[in-house]
Amino acid sequence: MSTTLDPTSADPGGVAPPDVRPRLWIGGRWEEPRDGGRMDVVDPATGRTVAEVAAATPADVAAATAAARAAFDDGGWRSLSGRERSRVLLRAAALMRERADELARAESVDVGKPLALARAIDVPGATDQYEYYGTLAPHLDGATRDVPIPAFAYTRCEPRGVVAAISPFNFPLILSSSKIAPALAAGNAVVHKPSPLTPLSALLMAEVLRDAGVPDGVYNLVTGPGPDIGDALVRDPRVDMVAFTGSTTVGREVAKVAGERLIPVAAELGGNAANILFADADLDRAIGAVINAFVYNTGQFCMAGPRLLVERPVYEIVIGVLAEAVGGVPLGRPSDPGTVIGPLASAAQRDRVERMVRDAVAAGGRVVAGGGRVDLDGGFYFSPTVIADLPQDAPAVREEVFGPVLTVQPFDTEDEAVRLANGTAYGLAAGVQTSDVSRVHRGAARLEAGIVWVNGWAMLDTAMPFGGVKDSGWGRENGPEALASFTRTKSVVIALDGA
Ligand code: NAD
């Protein structure tokens, strides 16, 4: 199934990419990759190559980890007071505001995000990470402890060392900032490896962090293919911790390597959240939340709500409303200010979504909205799609589709709803739409997820921890919890003579 949008109405080109240095940022210098490797950056809105960046090799990774190790061991950054590090991070936030337009264009052209959403959500969300952890940095104190022995006892809160920050393609700026900002606030050195699909904002952030005063070697950036340089980074003996966000499959590999090396890994992995809609919910409001939950970022959102569970008395009503409403969500060019749904981030992602929808139809799914590609400018567009009546074991229900696809299943009792919601391997987010406050608290306790939203979706803030359970990983980003994860506690006990 394929739809063609009118290609005559607007600028046929995509969003203009910002100027970036196509090099690696290592030890405070822009370096050519040792073998001169290059990789293309493709605009998902047009399928055209819009930039070329460096493709690092494991030798470049070794240089970056050596630079980070030297910068950490030199002690310049970690021995600054929290207040001094805070000033640098707050300067970074201010520079991000100044360069907001470039950063938003980088996110839009890399991921295919509507430019207006990149400006309204991605750039402020990432800036907030630097501001929030800049504000917390002065408060990273140890504590004195009252001990029943003749000793003065206290704890020190120390950085872990060299942190490998590995980020995915869907929110490049936010999900790298959510690692780099707390890691730097705690005094660590960082080697960042963004997704090869979306390296542009990281190249701008290397300049931002340099200009904010992050010392040479404390932040390093290697761009390139994941399986080669991501793996080399995690295996590098100079790395003390891995902060990883990505798929469950790759996260498992990363955790295995980190496990062998006995270094901590924060693993933020895939999701497949269920949204439970009870008949007593405010339906207008709930439908808005349901649609937002699966179209936002073209469904490429680990915390998307791609599984809707509807209480039987309103099942067909909800399906009817969705069938009407979903087609009206503006899909189009990221450069168009009215666009809500842009293209998927790559042809491979679009093909995967298409395949899963085709299989869902073969498994008996009833497509009530969308269902196929949209032809526009050669971009990787897919219409927002609603599929009803699939059984729990259908792959589109069980697995992460990572596209603008919603499955809808009925339920009869609260117990059944919770069982279906918890009935996949994932556990990142969940939602309850109801007006019954007791049901809200019961659901919040019983749903296997790192975050539960009630009467809304994707209400996120830098102060609120998020992360998963089960195959969605472990560890928490955001909040003081994330800052604590980039530190380790040392106990100091000093004998008191004559006590
Ligand atoms: P991915 O797992 O393919 O890649 C993630 C990162 O790992 C990339 O930088 C990639 O280059 C790198 N990588 C690949 N192979 C590696 C290896 N062997 N060793 C080390 N690094 C390696 O994920 P993706 O396709 O970029 O992102 C989509 C996935 O991320 C989805 O599953 C989504 O749910 C998940 N995600 C989770 C969260 C969360 O907070 N839990 C947030 C966003 C995305």
XYZ file of C-alpha atoms and ligand atoms in Angstrom:
543
model
C 0.000 0.000 0.000
C 1.449 3.407 -0.898
C 0.198 6.994 -0.913
C 1.602 9.915 -2.896
C 1.578 13.385 -1.361
C 1.496 16.490 -3.546
C 5.177 17.278 -4.112
C 4.560 20.655 -5.758
C 3.486 22.658 -2.735
C 6.746 23.361 -0.942
C 10.503 23.368 -1.026
C 11.458 19.993 -2.499
C 14.726 20.022 -0.609
C 15.165 18.985 2.988
C 16.289 21.095 5.917
C 19.688 22.754 5.341
C 22.329 20.859 7.336
C 24.624 22.914 9.591
C 28.343 23.186 8.779
C 30.281 20.623 10.757
C 33.926 19.543 10.931
C 34.043 16.063 9.359
C 36.750 14.948 11.760
C 37.207 13.232 15.096
C 37.560 15.306 18.268
C 40.398 13.717 20.216
C 42.482 15.252 22.972
C 41.274 18.773 22.166
C 42.071 18.604 18.428
C 40.195 17.827 15.249
C 41.880 14.742 13.842
C 41.567 12.922 10.541
C 40.744 9.237 11.029
C 43.975 7.264 10.828
C 42.875 5.452 7.657
C 41.113 8.505 6.171
C 37.704 6.770 6.341
C 34.511 8.652 5.511
C 30.800 7.908 5.806
C 27.740 9.578 4.313
C 25.011 11.343 6.231
C 21.667 10.814 4.478
C 18.668 13.121 4.889
C 15.715 10.776 5.542
C 13.353 13.368 4.056
C 14.920 13.063 0.609
C 17.156 9.991 0.680
C 20.003 12.245 -0.468
C 23.506 12.434 1.008
C 23.853 15.837 2.652
C 27.179 15.544 4.437
C 30.238 13.388 4.820
C 31.799 12.724 8.216
C 34.769 10.787 9.509
C 34.486 7.021 9.893
C 36.779 6.066 12.751
C 38.531 2.729 13.149
C 39.507 0.914 16.354
C 42.910 2.682 16.141
C 41.122 6.042 16.443
C 39.092 4.713 19.367
C 42.345 3.748 21.087
C 43.646 7.287 20.566
C 40.447 8.744 22.016
C 40.450 6.509 25.089
C 44.158 7.254 25.616
C 43.402 10.986 25.498
C 40.495 10.565 27.939
C 42.595 8.420 30.271
C 45.425 10.951 30.273
C 43.013 13.822 30.910
C 41.351 11.952 33.756
C 44.607 10.795 35.349
C 46.057 14.282 35.075
C 43.328 15.223 37.553
C 42.705 18.709 36.192
C 38.982 18.214 35.658
C 38.122 15.820 38.444
C 39.962 17.874 41.065
C 38.059 21.032 40.223
C 35.406 21.851 42.770
C 31.843 21.014 41.802
C 31.185 24.738 41.543
C 33.937 25.171 38.966
C 32.651 22.274 36.878
C 29.184 23.696 37.249
C 30.250 26.961 35.618
C 31.547 25.095 32.575
C 28.344 23.086 32.174
C 26.166 26.159 32.570
C 28.282 27.931 29.935
C 27.693 24.929 27.651
C 23.931 25.331 28.183
C 24.169 29.030 27.308
C 26.150 28.254 24.132
C 23.599 25.626 23.146
C 20.911 28.289 23.365
C 22.996 30.548 21.122
C 23.480 27.734 18.616
C 19.947 26.340 18.928
C 19.158 26.830 15.255
C 22.192 24.811 14.074
C 21.528 22.079 16.627
C 17.875 21.819 15.605
C 18.814 21.614 11.917
C 21.339 18.875 12.722
C 18.667 16.813 14.498
C 16.124 17.399 11.763
C 18.355 16.517 8.829
C 19.892 13.514 10.612
C 16.728 11.902 12.014
C 14.034 13.388 9.757
C 12.414 15.125 12.732
C 10.115 18.024 12.004
C 12.330 21.083 12.450
C 9.733 22.756 14.658
C 9.759 19.769 17.044
C 13.566 19.628 17.098
C 13.519 23.312 18.097
C 10.754 22.882 20.667
C 11.798 19.584 22.242
C 15.224 18.188 21.340
C 17.351 21.284 21.737
C 15.701 22.599 24.935
C 15.609 19.052 26.373
C 19.338 18.570 25.777
C 20.186 22.068 27.015
C 18.258 21.302 30.175
C 20.564 18.326 30.827
C 23.595 20.631 30.993
C 21.721 23.144 33.117
C 20.299 20.547 35.502
C 23.560 18.666 36.080
C 25.488 21.940 36.123
C 23.224 22.966 38.979
C 23.649 19.643 40.819
C 27.464 19.447 40.409
C 28.249 21.583 43.509
C 26.131 19.258 45.653
C 28.040 16.033 45.006
C 29.176 15.709 48.585
C 30.163 12.743 50.673
C 28.858 12.372 54.220
C 30.274 11.942 57.679
C 29.060 8.784 59.431
C 28.506 8.208 63.114
C 30.420 4.959 63.844
C 30.700 3.100 67.193
C 34.490 2.814 66.995
C 37.153 5.380 67.867
C 37.369 6.798 64.364
C 36.332 9.690 62.221
C 34.490 8.212 59.246
C 33.365 9.851 56.045
C 32.559 9.009 52.463
C 33.934 10.583 49.318
C 31.939 10.793 46.126
C 34.420 10.166 43.306
C 34.106 9.983 39.526
C 34.387 6.563 37.911
C 37.071 7.532 35.369
C 36.712 7.210 31.595
C 33.086 6.835 30.503
C 32.155 5.427 27.083
C 28.914 7.160 26.063
C 27.169 5.270 23.244
C 23.970 6.799 21.888
C 21.231 5.714 19.436
C 19.801 7.376 16.342
C 16.389 8.481 17.508
C 17.192 11.324 19.940
C 20.883 11.945 19.258
C 21.246 15.210 21.149
C 19.083 14.474 24.184
C 20.331 10.925 24.703
C 23.977 11.900 24.412
C 23.513 14.923 26.697
C 21.785 12.726 29.277
C 25.061 10.795 29.585
C 27.715 13.413 28.919
C 26.301 16.153 31.181
C 26.066 14.047 34.377
C 29.332 12.231 33.574
C 31.186 15.548 33.247
C 29.393 17.040 36.263
C 30.751 14.166 38.360
C 34.330 14.755 37.118
C 34.675 11.904 34.581
C 36.314 12.027 31.153
C 34.137 10.915 28.229
C 34.523 9.244 24.857
C 31.304 9.640 22.916
C 30.204 7.437 20.043
C 26.945 8.557 18.433
C 24.925 6.440 16.012
C 26.505 6.394 12.545
C 23.099 7.480 11.195
C 23.042 10.661 13.265
C 26.484 12.162 14.020
C 25.869 15.850 13.189
C 24.713 17.281 16.520
C 27.621 15.555 18.299
C 30.085 17.327 16.000
C 28.494 20.653 16.963
C 28.528 19.707 20.652
C 32.306 19.072 20.504
C 32.655 22.763 19.606
C 30.167 23.807 22.286
C 31.983 21.872 25.009
C 35.387 23.173 23.872
C 34.097 26.766 23.877
C 32.467 26.256 27.287
C 35.889 25.395 28.738
C 35.885 21.593 28.976
C 39.636 20.827 29.111
C 41.365 19.003 26.261
C 40.838 15.256 26.415
C 37.966 15.407 28.903
C 35.439 15.140 26.063
C 36.300 13.120 22.932
C 34.158 12.194 19.964
C 34.516 9.288 17.544
C 32.041 8.915 14.688
C 31.778 5.668 12.782
C 30.161 2.257 12.446
C 28.779 0.750 15.665
C 29.848 -2.877 15.560
C 33.485 -1.904 14.868
C 34.197 1.140 16.927
C 31.443 0.724 19.537
C 32.739 -2.724 20.335
C 36.365 -1.513 20.372
C 35.359 1.237 22.783
C 33.628 -1.089 25.252
C 36.588 -3.520 25.144
C 39.224 -0.826 25.638
C 40.963 -1.429 28.992
C 41.119 2.321 29.624
C 37.309 2.552 29.812
C 35.878 2.375 33.357
C 32.144 2.580 32.654
C 29.760 2.308 29.705
C 26.625 4.413 29.399
C 24.693 2.774 26.572
C 21.343 3.524 24.988
C 20.185 1.397 22.087
C 18.520 -1.848 21.137
C 18.187 -4.798 23.479
C 20.220 -6.980 21.094
C 23.238 -4.672 21.063
C 22.791 -3.809 24.755
C 23.098 -7.493 25.621
C 26.402 -7.719 23.675
C 27.711 -4.569 25.338
C 26.710 -5.873 28.788
C 28.479 -9.195 28.104
C 31.745 -7.440 27.262
C 31.405 -5.054 30.204
C 30.592 -8.025 32.431
C 33.785 -9.802 31.427
C 35.741 -6.665 32.201
C 33.776 -6.143 35.446
C 32.993 -2.548 34.618
C 29.561 -1.047 35.235
C 27.217 -0.509 32.312
C 24.089 1.609 32.334
C 21.860 -0.070 29.731
C 18.855 1.854 28.406
C 17.335 -0.546 25.904
C 14.276 -1.190 23.780
C 10.668 -0.640 24.782
C 7.192 -1.750 23.730
C 4.891 0.035 26.138
C 1.212 -0.700 26.673
C -1.338 2.026 27.209
C -4.443 0.794 29.083
C -7.603 2.693 28.280
C -10.522 2.063 30.643
C -14.111 2.846 29.645
C -14.353 5.439 32.437
C -11.529 7.590 30.957
C -12.111 11.035 29.501
C -12.122 9.636 25.960
C -11.263 12.861 24.084
C -8.245 13.426 26.239
C -7.237 9.761 26.195
C -7.380 9.538 22.401
C -5.080 12.557 22.160
C -2.603 10.823 24.457
C -2.914 7.556 22.508
C -2.148 9.221 19.170
C 0.701 11.284 20.551
C 2.137 8.127 22.108
C 2.625 6.353 18.791
C 3.230 9.111 16.217
C 5.701 11.241 18.158
C 9.154 11.067 16.515
C 7.457 8.883 13.866
C 7.150 6.171 16.489
C 10.936 5.924 16.873
C 10.709 6.527 20.567
C 11.756 3.929 23.110
C 8.967 5.235 25.336
C 6.345 5.218 22.597
C 2.999 3.600 23.358
C 2.585 1.240 20.396
C 0.208 -1.141 22.215
C -3.246 0.105 23.108
C -5.423 -2.056 25.371
C -9.051 -0.947 25.405
C -11.815 -2.043 27.795
C -14.317 -4.008 25.739
C -17.395 -1.709 26.080
C -15.567 1.112 24.260
C -13.300 -1.022 22.008
C -15.107 -0.449 18.692
C -15.856 3.184 19.566
C -12.162 3.875 20.180
C -11.158 2.072 16.978
C -13.667 4.148 15.022
C -12.378 7.416 16.474
C -8.763 6.417 15.812
C -9.579 5.437 12.222
C -10.978 8.948 11.679
C -8.421 10.936 13.616
C -5.103 9.310 12.729
C -5.262 10.183 9.030
C -5.620 13.830 10.028
C -2.273 14.034 11.823
C -0.099 16.151 9.507
C 2.570 14.028 7.815
C 5.059 15.784 5.595
C 8.387 17.473 5.120
C 10.376 18.202 8.272
C 10.901 21.747 6.976
C 7.134 22.433 6.989
C 6.150 24.120 10.291
C 2.856 22.199 10.389
C 4.420 18.735 10.146
C 3.909 16.367 13.068
C 5.066 13.123 11.426
C 8.260 13.182 9.383
C 9.996 10.284 7.634
C 11.541 7.329 9.396
C 15.254 7.794 10.038
C 16.512 5.362 7.394
C 15.397 3.222 4.493
C 16.223 0.137 6.581
C 13.930 1.319 9.370
C 11.119 2.032 6.887
C 11.546 -1.426 5.296
C 11.429 -3.095 8.718
C 8.211 -1.287 9.657
C 6.679 -2.186 6.318
C 7.596 -5.831 6.772
C 6.133 -5.971 10.276
C 2.862 -4.393 9.114
C 2.630 -6.888 6.254
C 3.198 -9.776 8.683
C 0.595 -8.342 11.073
C -2.000 -8.359 8.288
C -1.061 -11.935 7.438
C -1.533 -12.830 11.123
C -5.150 -11.614 11.017
C -4.686 -7.971 11.984
C -7.400 -5.523 10.835
C -5.780 -2.335 9.459
C -8.119 0.540 10.342
C -5.785 3.401 9.406
C -2.674 3.817 7.247
C -0.755 0.669 6.445
C 1.858 1.677 3.898
C 4.558 3.910 2.514
C 3.967 7.511 1.552
C 5.826 8.713 -1.572
C 7.272 12.170 -1.078
C 10.602 13.578 -2.323
C 12.234 10.102 -2.170
C 12.043 10.233 1.651
C 11.446 7.294 4.018
C 7.826 8.085 4.894
C 5.295 5.639 6.331
C 1.684 6.464 7.130
C 0.530 6.293 10.768
C -1.012 2.854 11.028
C -3.559 1.332 13.400
C -4.017 -2.456 13.491
C -6.808 -4.022 15.568
C -7.557 -7.567 16.748
C -4.025 -9.008 16.805
C -3.372 -11.795 19.304
C -0.807 -11.247 22.054
C 1.722 -13.536 20.369
C 1.759 -11.631 17.040
C 5.251 -10.176 16.392
C 3.797 -6.653 15.989
C 2.484 -6.937 19.568
C 5.392 -8.806 21.085
C 8.314 -7.015 19.446
C 9.418 -3.406 19.185
C 8.258 -2.075 15.780
C 9.884 1.367 16.201
C 7.636 3.111 13.696
C 4.270 4.917 13.620
C 2.271 1.742 14.232
C -0.368 1.154 16.924
C -1.873 -2.238 17.729
C -5.235 -2.299 19.541
C -6.453 -5.200 21.676
C -9.568 -5.528 23.841
C -9.705 -6.575 27.510
C -12.502 -7.406 29.952
C -10.996 -7.044 33.417
C -8.301 -5.008 35.134
C -6.341 -8.203 35.820
C -6.405 -9.116 32.140
C -5.269 -5.616 31.150
C -2.289 -5.795 33.513
C -1.437 -9.295 32.295
C -1.489 -8.203 28.640
C 0.449 -5.017 29.428
C 3.153 -6.969 31.258
C 3.065 -9.726 28.647
C 6.109 -8.816 26.574
C 9.810 -9.019 27.340
C 10.069 -5.240 27.663
C 9.389 -2.929 30.587
C 10.279 0.663 29.852
C 7.020 2.613 30.141
C 3.283 2.026 30.601
C 0.157 4.141 30.713
C -3.235 4.098 32.388
C -6.105 6.238 31.120
C -8.908 6.241 33.694
C -10.865 8.468 36.046
C -10.706 5.925 38.890
C -7.983 6.989 41.322
C -7.775 3.600 43.062
C -7.203 1.930 39.727
C -4.431 4.431 39.030
C -2.504 3.411 42.137
C -3.132 -0.294 41.648
C -1.910 -0.022 38.053
C 1.148 2.043 38.969
C 2.178 -0.666 41.439
C 1.476 -3.672 39.209
C 2.777 -2.518 35.826
C 6.307 -3.747 35.070
C 7.862 -0.526 33.791
C 10.352 2.148 34.750
C 7.749 4.889 34.377
C 3.935 4.916 34.423
C 1.944 7.774 32.904
C -1.608 8.448 33.965
C -4.097 10.327 31.794
C -1.387 11.415 29.390
C 1.793 10.147 27.757
C 5.485 11.002 27.484
C 5.437 13.467 30.365
C 9.199 13.574 30.817
C 11.515 15.900 32.669
C 15.241 15.950 33.394
C 14.430 15.712 37.100
C 12.428 12.466 36.741
C 14.456 9.272 36.459
C 13.670 6.976 33.573
C 14.931 3.581 32.517
C 13.712 0.066 32.197
C 13.106 -3.293 33.779
C 13.319 -6.733 32.109
C 14.672 -6.546 28.529
C 14.473 -2.747 28.597
C 17.663 -2.718 30.619
C 18.692 -1.254 33.917
C 20.067 1.946 35.263
C 18.288 5.273 35.328
C 18.909 8.392 33.305
C 17.803 11.819 34.548
C 17.408 12.998 38.096
C 20.022 12.794 40.845
C 20.001 9.010 40.281
C 21.857 9.412 36.963
C 24.463 11.677 38.520
C 25.027 9.143 41.297
C 25.544 6.389 38.706
C 28.581 8.245 37.320
C 30.232 8.276 40.760
C 31.580 5.691 43.149
C 31.684 5.953 46.894
C 34.898 5.656 48.843
C 34.880 5.259 52.635
C 37.616 6.895 54.677
C 38.038 5.855 58.306
C 40.626 7.666 60.448
C 41.586 6.236 63.827
C 41.180 8.693 66.662
C 43.949 8.365 69.240
C 43.002 8.485 72.892
C 39.253 8.269 72.330
P 21.478 0.154 18.199
O 21.491 -0.789 19.337
O 21.511 -0.368 16.839
O 22.712 1.173 18.327
C 22.919 1.949 19.476
C 24.358 2.424 19.489
O 25.212 1.293 19.675
C 24.810 3.075 18.189
O 25.679 4.137 18.475
C 25.528 1.942 17.489
O 26.443 2.385 16.518
C 26.217 1.285 18.662
N 26.628 -0.105 18.456
C 26.227 -0.991 17.518
N 26.837 -2.171 17.702
C 27.641 -2.041 18.782
C 28.514 -2.930 19.480
N 28.690 -4.200 19.095
N 29.152 -2.466 20.577
C 28.973 -1.199 21.002
N 28.167 -0.304 20.369
C 27.504 -0.732 19.272
O 20.189 1.094 18.447
P 19.576 2.184 17.477
O 18.967 1.486 16.322
O 20.542 3.284 17.242
O 18.435 2.797 18.423
C 17.163 2.262 18.518
C 17.039 1.400 19.744
O 17.412 2.141 20.903
C 15.620 0.952 19.992
O 15.627 -0.387 20.414
C 15.148 1.856 21.129
O 14.103 1.355 21.903
C 16.398 2.001 21.900
N 16.336 3.199 22.738
C 16.223 3.051 24.113
C 16.111 4.173 24.913
C 15.996 4.053 26.417
O 16.164 5.050 27.097
N 15.751 2.887 26.972
C 16.112 5.435 24.336
C 16.213 5.540 22.945
C 16.342 4.422 22.153
